[in-house]
Amino acid sequence: MKANEGKGVLIVLSGPSGVGKGTVCKELLVRNPQVKLSVSATTRAPRPGEVEGVSYFFKTREEFERMIAAGEFLEYMDVFGMNYYGTPRAYVEQQLAAGNDIVLEIDVKGAMNVKRLCPEAVLVFIAPPSMETLKKRLVGRGTETAEAVERRTQEAFAEMKLLPEYDYAVVNDVLEDAVCSVETIIKAERLRVCRRADLTNF
Amino acid sequence: MKANEGKGVLIVLSGPSGVGKGTVCKELLVRNPQVKLSVSATTRAPRPGEVEGVSYFFKTREEFERMIAAGEFLEYMDVFGMNYYGTPRAYVEQQLAAGNDIVLEIDVKGAMNVKRLCPEAVLVFIAPPSMETLKKRLVGRGTETAEAVERRTQEAFAEMKLLPEYDYAVVNDVLEDAVCSVETIIKAERLRVCRRADLTNF
């Protein structure tokens, strides 16, 4: 029996836009080589330098829609009715079986889909220190009109209401602390009895 | 909102005798001043130097049996039909409300009682690296007859079957690693949404 070594964890980092979940995710991956980012499928064209199966799994609309119909996605979305993006279930399952932790960085709606299709997923809500901070961050991006900022702030309020559906909440105030908290969650989840097939055959 | 600060955690360290749960518990308390050991109630007489409410809550048999009848214990046992020992629910609840983590170090039967009465308790099974190691430790104590060692080993096998009822499993191979694992579990449990009343009023 290996000491305190469990099966891989499917970890979902989610939260309102502007909360910094992308930054938390990036830092988590840099610091933890055993944590892998899920590779998404998309219908958009590859950009120079992008590699099939590493950057994305590139699909035609027909292929993507066949995969939707066959239930092969943990979650997907149709961005502006232009391009599909989704998380293929098979890739995630292969990585977990290989003992890797897999992280998905997705929006609140996607997280709710993953929870439904994959009850063993660990859902982490990345929360802002306060709604005022979140609004400031949305304004600070400088890429959006006042109207768009207001709409996103309202969306963020609505998304905060889904917090009770999550397993854990991590406040992203100091990035270093937030990343440490996510690392702690992954380590603890690896000690869960439900992931310790090694011990149940004791 | 304080960053990543949840409510206190009731943590149950349990497992077969000889597994070293007492040593893990002692080291955990030394290293983490915010983790408090639950104060037990007992009907045995105070020994020199023992302090009421610190070492134990000392009770008469009549008082103890009244508390049992009133459902005031999370778990209790009648040791050799001589003395009662038990965990008073009120003390635990006061400590959790004050934001302290509380640890109970109890046997498997007691842990199952706590789980029934206190579903938010976090149950950690301290497991031996192997059954052979456990048997060696029981022999190594040198305080028991070969017959008693054999009986305890059989009991330990039976207790291992209850592992699926626990939340987490920690193999006590290297003490330092086992204590770190318990610390990680406590930190992660403090980030659970169900303990984040501060965030649900967002």
mmCIF file of C-alpha atoms in Angstrom:
data_model
loop_
_atom_site.group_PDB
_atom_site.id
_atom_site.type_symbol
_atom_site.label_atom_id
_atom_site.label_comp_id
_atom_site.label_asym_id
_atom_site.label_seq_id
_atom_site.Cartn_x
_atom_site.Cartn_y
_atom_site.Cartn_z
ATOM 1 C CA MET A 1 0.000 0.000 0.000
ATOM 2 C CA LYS A 2 1.362 3.413 -0.933
ATOM 3 C CA ALA A 3 1.157 5.929 1.899
ATOM 4 C CA ASN A 4 -1.591 8.485 1.416
ATOM 5 C CA GLU A 5 -1.760 8.255 -2.379
ATOM 6 C CA GLY A 6 -5.244 8.404 -3.834
ATOM 7 C CA LYS A 7 -6.834 8.510 -7.273
ATOM 8 C CA GLY A 8 -6.711 11.694 -9.368
ATOM 9 C CA VAL A 9 -9.137 14.513 -8.641
ATOM 10 C CA LEU A 10 -11.329 16.346 -11.156
ATOM 11 C CA ILE A 11 -11.269 19.909 -9.886
ATOM 12 C CA VAL A 12 -13.527 22.603 -11.283
ATOM 13 C CA LEU A 13 -12.429 26.227 -10.781
ATOM 14 C CA SER A 14 -15.375 28.472 -11.389
ATOM 15 C CA GLY A 15 -16.876 31.788 -10.399
ATOM 16 C CA PRO A 16 -18.086 35.084 -11.832
ATOM 17 C CA SER A 17 -16.111 36.723 -14.607
ATOM 18 C CA GLY A 18 -13.532 39.189 -13.308
ATOM 19 C CA VAL A 19 -12.867 37.151 -10.183
ATOM 20 C CA GLY A 20 -9.448 36.054 -11.424
ATOM 21 C CA LYS A 21 -10.086 32.321 -11.824
ATOM 22 C CA GLY A 22 -7.878 32.218 -14.941
ATOM 23 C CA THR A 23 -4.928 33.642 -12.986
ATOM 24 C CA VAL A 24 -5.463 31.223 -10.087
ATOM 25 C CA CYS A 25 -5.645 28.330 -12.562
ATOM 26 C CA LYS A 26 -2.476 29.359 -14.425
ATOM 27 C CA GLU A 27 -0.471 29.701 -11.196
ATOM 28 C CA LEU A 28 -1.808 26.360 -9.923
ATOM 29 C CA LEU A 29 -0.586 24.625 -13.095
ATOM 30 C CA VAL A 30 2.847 26.260 -12.967
ATOM 31 C CA ARG A 31 3.388 25.147 -9.373
ATOM 32 C CA ASN A 32 1.947 21.615 -9.652
ATOM 33 C CA PRO A 33 3.163 19.542 -12.602
ATOM 34 C CA GLN A 34 0.892 16.612 -11.633
ATOM 35 C CA VAL A 35 -2.166 18.865 -12.143
ATOM 36 C CA LYS A 36 -3.172 18.900 -15.814
ATOM 37 C CA LEU A 37 -5.411 21.390 -17.578
ATOM 38 C CA SER A 38 -8.270 19.760 -19.418
ATOM 39 C CA VAL A 39 -7.870 19.995 -23.193
ATOM 40 C CA SER A 40 -11.032 21.483 -24.725
ATOM 41 C CA ALA A 41 -12.607 20.688 -28.051
ATOM 42 C CA THR A 42 -13.533 23.579 -30.335
ATOM 43 C CA THR A 43 -14.921 24.264 -33.785
ATOM 44 C CA ARG A 44 -12.843 27.395 -34.294
ATOM 45 C CA ALA A 45 -9.907 27.237 -36.720
ATOM 46 C CA PRO A 46 -6.437 26.478 -35.297
ATOM 47 C CA ARG A 47 -4.204 29.544 -34.898
ATOM 48 C CA PRO A 48 -0.527 29.473 -35.866
ATOM 49 C CA GLY A 49 1.426 27.329 -33.399
ATOM 50 C CA GLU A 50 -1.601 25.588 -31.895
ATOM 51 C CA VAL A 51 -1.223 21.816 -31.670
ATOM 52 C CA GLU A 52 -4.057 19.277 -32.033
ATOM 53 C CA GLY A 53 -4.623 17.427 -28.731
ATOM 54 C CA VAL A 54 -2.471 19.913 -26.779
ATOM 55 C CA SER A 55 -3.959 23.370 -27.386
ATOM 56 C CA TYR A 56 -7.366 21.997 -28.404
ATOM 57 C CA PHE A 57 -9.050 19.082 -30.078
ATOM 58 C CA PHE A 58 -10.112 20.748 -33.346
ATOM 59 C CA LYS A 59 -13.493 19.574 -34.651
ATOM 60 C CA THR A 60 -15.865 20.469 -37.450
ATOM 61 C CA ARG A 61 -19.346 21.662 -36.472
ATOM 62 C CA GLU A 62 -20.720 18.295 -37.627
ATOM 63 C CA GLU A 63 -18.258 16.332 -35.495
ATOM 64 C CA PHE A 64 -18.920 18.563 -32.485
ATOM 65 C CA GLU A 65 -22.693 18.205 -32.799
ATOM 66 C CA ARG A 66 -22.402 14.426 -33.161
ATOM 67 C CA MET A 67 -20.362 14.417 -29.900
ATOM 68 C CA ILE A 68 -23.036 16.542 -28.155
ATOM 69 C CA ALA A 69 -25.740 14.116 -29.299
ATOM 70 C CA ALA A 70 -23.675 11.147 -28.074
ATOM 71 C CA GLY A 71 -23.252 12.728 -24.617
ATOM 72 C CA GLU A 72 -19.483 12.963 -24.999
ATOM 73 C CA PHE A 73 -19.107 16.361 -23.291
ATOM 74 C CA LEU A 74 -19.009 17.165 -19.585
ATOM 75 C CA GLU A 75 -20.020 20.701 -20.565
ATOM 76 C CA TYR A 76 -19.986 22.787 -23.716
ATOM 77 C CA MET A 77 -21.057 26.196 -24.910
ATOM 78 C CA ASP A 78 -21.902 27.884 -28.124
ATOM 79 C CA VAL A 79 -20.008 31.203 -28.037
ATOM 80 C CA PHE A 80 -21.994 33.950 -29.773
ATOM 81 C CA GLY A 81 -23.571 31.196 -31.939
ATOM 82 C CA MET A 82 -20.230 31.178 -33.796
ATOM 83 C CA ASN A 83 -18.026 28.504 -32.289
ATOM 84 C CA TYR A 84 -18.522 25.623 -29.920
ATOM 85 C CA TYR A 85 -16.158 25.007 -26.996
ATOM 86 C CA GLY A 86 -16.487 21.941 -24.759
ATOM 87 C CA THR A 87 -14.827 19.526 -22.345
ATOM 88 C CA PRO A 88 -14.630 15.985 -23.767
ATOM 89 C CA ARG A 89 -15.468 13.434 -21.100
ATOM 90 C CA ALA A 90 -13.091 10.751 -22.482
ATOM 91 C CA TYR A 91 -9.938 12.883 -22.108
ATOM 92 C CA VAL A 92 -10.785 13.741 -18.498
ATOM 93 C CA GLU A 93 -11.479 10.097 -17.622
ATOM 94 C CA GLN A 94 -8.176 8.940 -19.161
ATOM 95 C CA GLN A 95 -6.188 11.478 -17.125
ATOM 96 C CA LEU A 96 -7.924 10.587 -13.847
ATOM 97 C CA ALA A 97 -7.369 6.869 -14.471
ATOM 98 C CA ALA A 98 -3.669 7.644 -15.028
ATOM 99 C CA GLY A 99 -3.591 9.212 -11.535
ATOM 100 C CA ASN A 100 -3.362 12.818 -12.732
ATOM 101 C CA ASP A 101 -5.441 15.627 -11.286
ATOM 102 C CA ILE A 102 -7.387 17.502 -13.924
ATOM 103 C CA VAL A 103 -8.495 21.108 -13.627
ATOM 104 C CA LEU A 104 -11.346 22.716 -15.556
ATOM 105 C CA GLU A 105 -11.618 26.493 -15.524
ATOM 106 C CA ILE A 106 -15.185 27.196 -16.570
ATOM 107 C CA ASP A 107 -18.118 29.485 -15.923
ATOM 108 C CA VAL A 108 -20.845 28.851 -13.373
ATOM 109 C CA LYS A 109 -23.257 27.342 -15.887
ATOM 110 C CA GLY A 110 -20.603 24.894 -17.114
ATOM 111 C CA ALA A 111 -19.764 23.963 -13.537
ATOM 112 C CA MET A 112 -23.395 23.054 -12.847
ATOM 113 C CA ASN A 113 -23.365 20.759 -15.919
ATOM 114 C CA VAL A 114 -20.169 19.034 -14.802
ATOM 115 C CA LYS A 115 -21.657 18.498 -11.350
ATOM 116 C CA ARG A 116 -24.710 16.822 -12.883
ATOM 117 C CA LEU A 117 -22.726 14.541 -15.216
ATOM 118 C CA CYS A 118 -19.788 13.882 -12.921
ATOM 119 C CA PRO A 119 -20.820 13.801 -9.256
ATOM 120 C CA GLU A 120 -17.259 13.003 -8.087
ATOM 121 C CA ALA A 121 -16.009 16.355 -9.472
ATOM 122 C CA VAL A 122 -14.810 18.792 -6.799
ATOM 123 C CA LEU A 123 -16.351 22.220 -7.351
ATOM 124 C CA VAL A 124 -14.401 25.232 -6.124
ATOM 125 C CA PHE A 125 -16.036 28.637 -6.241
ATOM 126 C CA ILE A 126 -13.507 31.440 -6.639
ATOM 127 C CA ALA A 127 -15.109 34.396 -4.874
ATOM 128 C CA PRO A 128 -14.159 38.080 -4.902
ATOM 129 C CA PRO A 129 -13.211 39.722 -1.563
ATOM 130 C CA SER A 130 -16.327 41.848 -2.069
ATOM 131 C CA MET A 131 -18.728 42.820 -4.843
ATOM 132 C CA GLU A 132 -17.127 46.295 -4.889
ATOM 133 C CA THR A 133 -13.727 44.743 -5.643
ATOM 134 C CA LEU A 134 -15.240 42.671 -8.422
ATOM 135 C CA LYS A 135 -16.843 45.723 -10.019
ATOM 136 C CA LYS A 136 -13.535 47.599 -9.804
ATOM 137 C CA ARG A 137 -11.755 44.722 -11.541
ATOM 138 C CA LEU A 138 -14.323 44.665 -14.344
ATOM 139 C CA VAL A 139 -13.940 48.428 -14.815
ATOM 140 C CA GLY A 140 -10.145 48.129 -14.566
ATOM 141 C CA ARG A 141 -9.943 45.836 -17.563
ATOM 142 C CA GLY A 142 -10.782 48.935 -19.582
ATOM 143 C CA THR A 143 -12.017 46.768 -22.428
ATOM 144 C CA GLU A 144 -15.701 47.176 -21.733
ATOM 145 C CA THR A 145 -18.267 49.962 -21.805
ATOM 146 C CA ALA A 146 -19.917 51.177 -18.605
ATOM 147 C CA GLU A 147 -23.042 49.368 -19.745
ATOM 148 C CA ALA A 148 -21.188 46.073 -20.208
ATOM 149 C CA VAL A 149 -19.551 46.450 -16.775
ATOM 150 C CA GLU A 150 -22.969 47.021 -15.207
ATOM 151 C CA ARG A 151 -24.408 43.955 -16.977
ATOM 152 C CA ARG A 152 -21.478 41.754 -15.882
ATOM 153 C CA THR A 153 -21.808 42.981 -12.308
ATOM 154 C CA GLN A 154 -25.486 42.010 -12.304
ATOM 155 C CA GLU A 155 -24.568 38.596 -13.769
ATOM 156 C CA ALA A 156 -21.931 38.164 -11.059
ATOM 157 C CA PHE A 157 -24.547 38.852 -8.359
ATOM 158 C CA ALA A 158 -26.788 36.195 -9.891
ATOM 159 C CA GLU A 159 -23.872 33.738 -10.111
ATOM 160 C CA MET A 160 -22.978 34.256 -6.428
ATOM 161 C CA LYS A 161 -26.398 32.785 -5.590
ATOM 162 C CA LEU A 162 -25.173 29.405 -6.859
ATOM 163 C CA LEU A 163 -22.437 29.248 -4.202
ATOM 164 C CA PRO A 164 -24.346 26.673 -2.075
ATOM 165 C CA GLU A 165 -24.101 24.232 -5.017
ATOM 166 C CA TYR A 166 -20.296 24.194 -4.710
ATOM 167 C CA ASP A 167 -18.094 22.084 -2.442
ATOM 168 C CA TYR A 168 -15.531 24.744 -1.502
ATOM 169 C CA ALA A 169 -15.192 28.521 -1.613
ATOM 170 C CA VAL A 170 -11.852 30.290 -2.004
ATOM 171 C CA VAL A 171 -11.681 34.078 -1.745
ATOM 172 C CA ASN A 172 -9.250 35.468 -4.326
ATOM 173 C CA ASP A 173 -7.838 38.399 -2.397
ATOM 174 C CA VAL A 174 -4.088 37.609 -2.351
ATOM 175 C CA LEU A 175 -3.281 35.338 -5.333
ATOM 176 C CA GLU A 176 -0.653 33.323 -3.414
ATOM 177 C CA ASP A 177 -3.178 32.500 -0.644
ATOM 178 C CA ALA A 178 -5.890 31.534 -3.123
ATOM 179 C CA VAL A 179 -3.554 29.154 -4.984
ATOM 180 C CA CYS A 180 -2.394 27.594 -1.686
ATOM 181 C CA SER A 181 -6.030 27.039 -0.719
ATOM 182 C CA VAL A 182 -6.750 25.227 -3.998
ATOM 183 C CA GLU A 183 -3.615 23.095 -3.495
ATOM 184 C CA THR A 184 -4.790 22.201 0.008
ATOM 185 C CA ILE A 185 -8.203 21.186 -1.331
ATOM 186 C CA ILE A 186 -6.634 18.898 -3.947
ATOM 187 C CA LYS A 187 -4.326 17.264 -1.370
ATOM 188 C CA ALA A 188 -7.227 16.664 1.027
ATOM 189 C CA GLU A 189 -9.503 15.296 -1.700
ATOM 190 C CA ARG A 190 -6.817 12.736 -2.562
ATOM 191 C CA LEU A 191 -7.182 11.425 1.001
ATOM 192 C CA ARG A 192 -10.949 10.889 0.640
ATOM 193 C CA VAL A 193 -11.997 7.320 1.314
ATOM 194 C CA CYS A 194 -13.986 7.244 -1.945
ATOM 195 C CA ARG A 195 -10.689 7.691 -3.844
ATOM 196 C CA ARG A 196 -8.741 5.072 -1.865
ATOM 197 C CA ALA A 197 -9.397 1.838 -3.748
ATOM 198 C CA ASP A 198 -5.995 0.714 -2.382
ATOM 199 C CA LEU A 199 -7.373 0.656 1.164
ATOM 200 C CA THR A 200 -10.831 -0.813 0.624
ATOM 201 C CA ASN A 201 -9.250 -4.117 -0.425
ATOM 202 C CA PHE A 202 -7.304 -4.129 2.830
ATOM 203 C CA MET B 1 -15.299 39.306 4.680
ATOM 204 C CA LYS B 2 -12.230 37.576 6.078
ATOM 205 C CA ALA B 3 -10.232 35.740 3.418
ATOM 206 C CA ASN B 4 -10.668 31.990 3.528
ATOM 207 C CA GLU B 5 -11.707 31.758 7.178
ATOM 208 C CA GLY B 6 -14.452 29.248 7.932
ATOM 209 C CA LYS B 7 -16.209 27.883 10.985
ATOM 210 C CA GLY B 8 -14.430 25.417 13.294
ATOM 211 C CA VAL B 9 -14.231 21.764 12.315
ATOM 212 C CA LEU B 10 -15.128 18.766 14.490
ATOM 213 C CA ILE B 11 -12.510 16.209 13.522
ATOM 214 C CA VAL B 12 -12.675 12.592 14.644
ATOM 215 C CA LEU B 13 -9.408 10.630 14.638
ATOM 216 C CA SER B 14 -10.227 6.978 14.826
ATOM 217 C CA GLY B 15 -8.956 3.563 13.805
ATOM 218 C CA PRO B 16 -7.979 0.183 15.217
ATOM 219 C CA SER B 17 -5.987 0.016 18.451
ATOM 220 C CA GLY B 18 -2.240 -0.065 17.853
ATOM 221 C CA VAL B 19 -2.488 2.163 14.786
ATOM 222 C CA GLY B 20 -0.943 5.124 16.601
ATOM 223 C CA LYS B 21 -3.941 7.463 16.556
ATOM 224 C CA GLY B 22 -2.989 8.767 20.027
ATOM 225 C CA THR B 23 0.482 9.760 18.807
ATOM 226 C CA VAL B 24 -0.927 11.453 15.682
ATOM 227 C CA CYS B 25 -3.430 13.332 17.862
ATOM 228 C CA LYS B 26 -0.804 14.484 20.390
ATOM 229 C CA GLU B 27 1.519 15.783 17.643
ATOM 230 C CA LEU B 28 -1.397 17.521 15.884
ATOM 231 C CA LEU B 29 -2.262 19.385 19.107
ATOM 232 C CA VAL B 30 1.351 20.412 19.781
ATOM 233 C CA ARG B 31 1.712 21.860 16.292
ATOM 234 C CA ASN B 32 -1.688 23.571 16.014
ATOM 235 C CA PRO B 33 -2.717 25.722 18.974
ATOM 236 C CA GLN B 34 -6.100 26.499 17.370
ATOM 237 C CA VAL B 35 -6.974 22.778 17.448
ATOM 238 C CA LYS B 36 -8.416 21.821 20.827
ATOM 239 C CA LEU B 37 -8.775 18.352 22.282
ATOM 240 C CA SER B 38 -12.285 17.572 23.407
ATOM 241 C CA VAL B 39 -12.588 17.352 27.203
ATOM 242 C CA SER B 40 -14.228 14.056 28.168
ATOM 243 C CA ALA B 41 -16.550 13.360 31.061
ATOM 244 C CA THR B 42 -15.796 10.393 33.307
ATOM 245 C CA THR B 43 -17.039 8.698 36.461
ATOM 246 C CA ARG B 44 -13.567 7.657 37.594
ATOM 247 C CA ALA B 45 -12.000 9.499 40.517
ATOM 248 C CA PRO B 46 -9.681 12.446 39.775
ATOM 249 C CA ARG B 47 -5.972 11.609 40.035
ATOM 250 C CA PRO B 48 -3.524 14.007 41.704
ATOM 251 C CA GLY B 49 -2.993 17.070 39.538
ATOM 252 C CA GLU B 50 -6.064 16.539 37.337
ATOM 253 C CA VAL B 51 -8.206 19.636 36.934
ATOM 254 C CA GLU B 52 -11.987 19.676 36.541
ATOM 255 C CA GLY B 53 -12.971 20.967 33.073
ATOM 256 C CA VAL B 54 -9.389 20.656 31.772
ATOM 257 C CA SER B 55 -8.349 17.024 32.312
ATOM 258 C CA TYR B 56 -11.938 15.770 32.534
ATOM 259 C CA PHE B 57 -15.408 16.734 33.625
ATOM 260 C CA PHE B 58 -15.731 14.532 36.721
ATOM 261 C CA LYS B 59 -19.215 13.109 37.244
ATOM 262 C CA THR B 60 -20.923 10.680 39.583
ATOM 263 C CA ARG B 61 -22.509 7.566 38.005
ATOM 264 C CA GLU B 62 -25.928 9.120 38.647
ATOM 265 C CA GLU B 63 -25.005 12.382 36.907
ATOM 266 C CA PHE B 64 -23.437 10.510 33.989
ATOM 267 C CA GLU B 65 -26.493 8.275 33.522
ATOM 268 C CA ARG B 66 -28.792 11.298 33.663
ATOM 269 C CA MET B 67 -26.667 12.889 30.870
ATOM 270 C CA ILE B 68 -26.905 9.685 28.800
ATOM 271 C CA ALA B 69 -30.684 9.651 29.204
ATOM 272 C CA ALA B 70 -30.866 13.331 28.199
ATOM 273 C CA GLY B 71 -28.835 12.684 25.017
ATOM 274 C CA GLU B 72 -26.023 14.943 26.174
ATOM 275 C CA PHE B 73 -23.201 12.744 24.818
ATOM 276 C CA LEU B 74 -21.864 12.496 21.277
ATOM 277 C CA GLU B 75 -20.493 9.098 22.276
ATOM 278 C CA TYR B 76 -19.729 7.302 25.514
ATOM 279 C CA MET B 77 -18.526 3.947 26.703
ATOM 280 C CA ASP B 78 -18.682 1.854 29.798
ATOM 281 C CA VAL B 79 -15.111 0.604 30.312
ATOM 282 C CA PHE B 80 -15.146 -2.894 31.804
ATOM 283 C CA GLY B 81 -18.491 -2.033 33.403
ATOM 284 C CA MET B 82 -16.440 0.032 35.886
ATOM 285 C CA ASN B 83 -16.262 3.602 34.672
ATOM 286 C CA TYR B 84 -18.022 5.652 32.058
ATOM 287 C CA TYR B 85 -16.140 7.870 29.623
ATOM 288 C CA GLY B 86 -17.937 10.140 27.150
ATOM 289 C CA THR B 87 -17.827 13.225 24.946
ATOM 290 C CA PRO B 88 -20.263 15.925 26.133
ATOM 291 C CA ARG B 89 -21.998 17.510 23.176
ATOM 292 C CA ALA B 90 -22.299 20.972 24.802
ATOM 293 C CA TYR B 91 -18.533 21.456 25.212
ATOM 294 C CA VAL B 92 -17.890 20.525 21.570
ATOM 295 C CA GLU B 93 -20.587 22.877 20.321
ATOM 296 C CA GLN B 94 -19.244 25.787 22.398
ATOM 297 C CA GLN B 95 -15.737 25.342 20.977
ATOM 298 C CA LEU B 96 -16.950 25.134 17.360
ATOM 299 C CA ALA B 97 -19.090 28.237 17.820
ATOM 300 C CA ALA B 98 -15.983 30.040 19.148
ATOM 301 C CA GLY B 99 -14.220 29.172 15.857
ATOM 302 C CA ASN B 100 -11.931 26.509 17.339
ATOM 303 C CA ASP B 101 -11.322 23.145 15.713
ATOM 304 C CA ILE B 102 -12.040 20.247 18.048
ATOM 305 C CA VAL B 103 -10.433 16.839 17.803
ATOM 306 C CA LEU B 104 -11.852 13.633 19.263
ATOM 307 C CA GLU B 105 -9.575 10.591 19.468
ATOM 308 C CA ILE B 106 -11.937 7.665 19.827
ATOM 309 C CA ASP B 107 -12.452 4.054 18.802
ATOM 310 C CA VAL B 108 -14.359 2.952 15.708
ATOM 311 C CA LYS B 109 -17.610 2.304 17.570
ATOM 312 C CA GLY B 110 -17.510 5.791 19.120
ATOM 313 C CA ALA B 111 -16.795 7.322 15.719
ATOM 314 C CA MET B 112 -19.909 5.710 14.245
ATOM 315 C CA ASN B 113 -21.989 7.198 17.090
ATOM 316 C CA VAL B 114 -20.564 10.677 16.519
ATOM 317 C CA LYS B 115 -21.319 10.379 12.806
ATOM 318 C CA ARG B 116 -24.940 9.530 13.565
ATOM 319 C CA LEU B 117 -25.447 12.359 16.077
ATOM 320 C CA CYS B 118 -23.269 14.962 14.372
ATOM 321 C CA PRO B 119 -23.362 14.620 10.573
ATOM 322 C CA GLU B 120 -21.047 17.635 10.061
ATOM 323 C CA ALA B 121 -18.220 15.821 11.925
ATOM 324 C CA VAL B 122 -15.230 14.968 9.732
ATOM 325 C CA LEU B 123 -14.219 11.325 10.224
ATOM 326 C CA VAL B 124 -10.584 10.430 9.618
ATOM 327 C CA PHE B 125 -9.588 6.778 9.664
ATOM 328 C CA ILE B 126 -5.980 6.297 10.761
ATOM 329 C CA ALA B 127 -4.877 3.152 8.934
ATOM 330 C CA PRO B 128 -1.780 1.002 9.423
ATOM 331 C CA PRO B 129 0.642 0.639 6.487
ATOM 332 C CA SER B 130 -0.339 -3.063 6.517
ATOM 333 C CA MET B 131 -2.009 -5.557 8.825
ATOM 334 C CA GLU B 132 1.407 -7.134 9.452
ATOM 335 C CA THR B 133 2.742 -3.808 10.737
ATOM 336 C CA LEU B 134 -0.277 -3.426 13.008
ATOM 337 C CA LYS B 135 0.220 -6.885 14.463
ATOM 338 C CA LYS B 136 3.919 -6.138 15.091
ATOM 339 C CA ARG B 137 2.996 -2.927 16.911
ATOM 340 C CA LEU B 138 0.523 -4.768 19.131
ATOM 341 C CA VAL B 139 3.161 -7.397 19.964
ATOM 342 C CA GLY B 140 5.800 -4.671 20.447
ATOM 343 C CA ARG B 141 3.850 -3.024 23.260
ATOM 344 C CA GLY B 142 4.881 -6.062 25.295
ATOM 345 C CA THR B 143 1.991 -5.451 27.662
ATOM 346 C CA GLU B 144 -0.301 -8.121 26.320
ATOM 347 C CA THR B 145 -0.404 -11.882 26.096
ATOM 348 C CA ALA B 146 -0.155 -13.664 22.722
ATOM 349 C CA GLU B 147 -3.852 -14.433 23.075
ATOM 350 C CA ALA B 148 -4.754 -10.769 23.643
ATOM 351 C CA VAL B 149 -2.629 -9.722 20.635
ATOM 352 C CA GLU B 150 -4.437 -12.277 18.468
ATOM 353 C CA ARG B 151 -7.838 -11.040 19.673
ATOM 354 C CA ARG B 152 -6.923 -7.394 19.032
ATOM 355 C CA THR B 153 -5.651 -8.271 15.547
ATOM 356 C CA GLN B 154 -8.963 -9.936 14.741
ATOM 357 C CA GLU B 155 -10.805 -6.873 16.091
ATOM 358 C CA ALA B 156 -8.638 -4.626 13.940
ATOM 359 C CA PHE B 157 -9.552 -6.644 10.823
ATOM 360 C CA ALA B 158 -13.235 -6.222 11.672
ATOM 361 C CA GLU B 159 -12.749 -2.474 12.279
ATOM 362 C CA MET B 160 -11.034 -2.017 8.901
ATOM 363 C CA LYS B 161 -14.326 -3.075 7.294
ATOM 364 C CA LEU B 162 -15.877 0.187 8.525
ATOM 365 C CA LEU B 163 -13.458 2.288 6.463
ATOM 366 C CA PRO B 164 -16.122 3.138 3.819
ATOM 367 C CA GLU B 165 -18.124 4.921 6.549
ATOM 368 C CA TYR B 166 -15.310 7.445 7.000
ATOM 369 C CA ASP B 167 -14.626 10.652 5.067
ATOM 370 C CA TYR B 168 -10.843 10.390 4.852
ATOM 371 C CA ALA B 169 -8.135 7.765 5.297
ATOM 372 C CA VAL B 170 -4.612 8.589 6.477
ATOM 373 C CA VAL B 171 -1.958 5.867 6.529
ATOM 374 C CA ASN B 172 0.223 6.218 9.626
ATOM 375 C CA ASP B 173 3.547 5.070 8.248
ATOM 376 C CA VAL B 174 5.775 8.120 8.880
ATOM 377 C CA LEU B 175 4.296 10.134 11.783
ATOM 378 C CA GLU B 176 5.270 13.513 10.274
ATOM 379 C CA ASP B 177 3.436 12.686 7.009
ATOM 380 C CA ALA B 178 0.345 11.448 8.833
ATOM 381 C CA VAL B 179 0.127 14.641 10.932
ATOM 382 C CA CYS B 180 0.601 16.811 7.814
ATOM 383 C CA SER B 181 -2.239 14.941 6.115
ATOM 384 C CA VAL B 182 -4.593 15.586 9.052
ATOM 385 C CA GLU B 183 -3.591 19.281 9.022
ATOM 386 C CA THR B 184 -4.353 19.437 5.286
ATOM 387 C CA ILE B 185 -7.775 17.871 5.855
ATOM 388 C CA ILE B 186 -8.631 20.437 8.558
ATOM 389 C CA LYS B 187 -7.497 23.360 6.361
ATOM 390 C CA ALA B 188 -9.546 22.094 3.407
ATOM 391 C CA GLU B 189 -12.640 21.442 5.529
ATOM 392 C CA ARG B 190 -12.508 25.060 6.713
ATOM 393 C CA LEU B 191 -12.945 26.074 3.051
ATOM 394 C CA ARG B 192 -16.121 23.990 2.615
ATOM 395 C CA VAL B 193 -19.089 26.037 1.485
ATOM 396 C CA CYS B 194 -21.229 24.559 4.282
ATOM 397 C CA ARG B 195 -18.895 26.236 6.828
ATOM 398 C CA ARG B 196 -18.811 29.635 5.064
ATOM 399 C CA ALA B 197 -21.764 31.501 6.536
ATOM 400 C CA ASP B 198 -19.745 34.666 5.800
ATOM 401 C CA LEU B 199 -20.087 34.076 2.042
ATOM 402 C CA THR B 200 -23.678 32.898 1.781
ATOM 403 C CA ASN B 201 -24.871 36.341 2.925
ATOM 404 C CA PHE B 202 -22.851 37.900 0.112
#
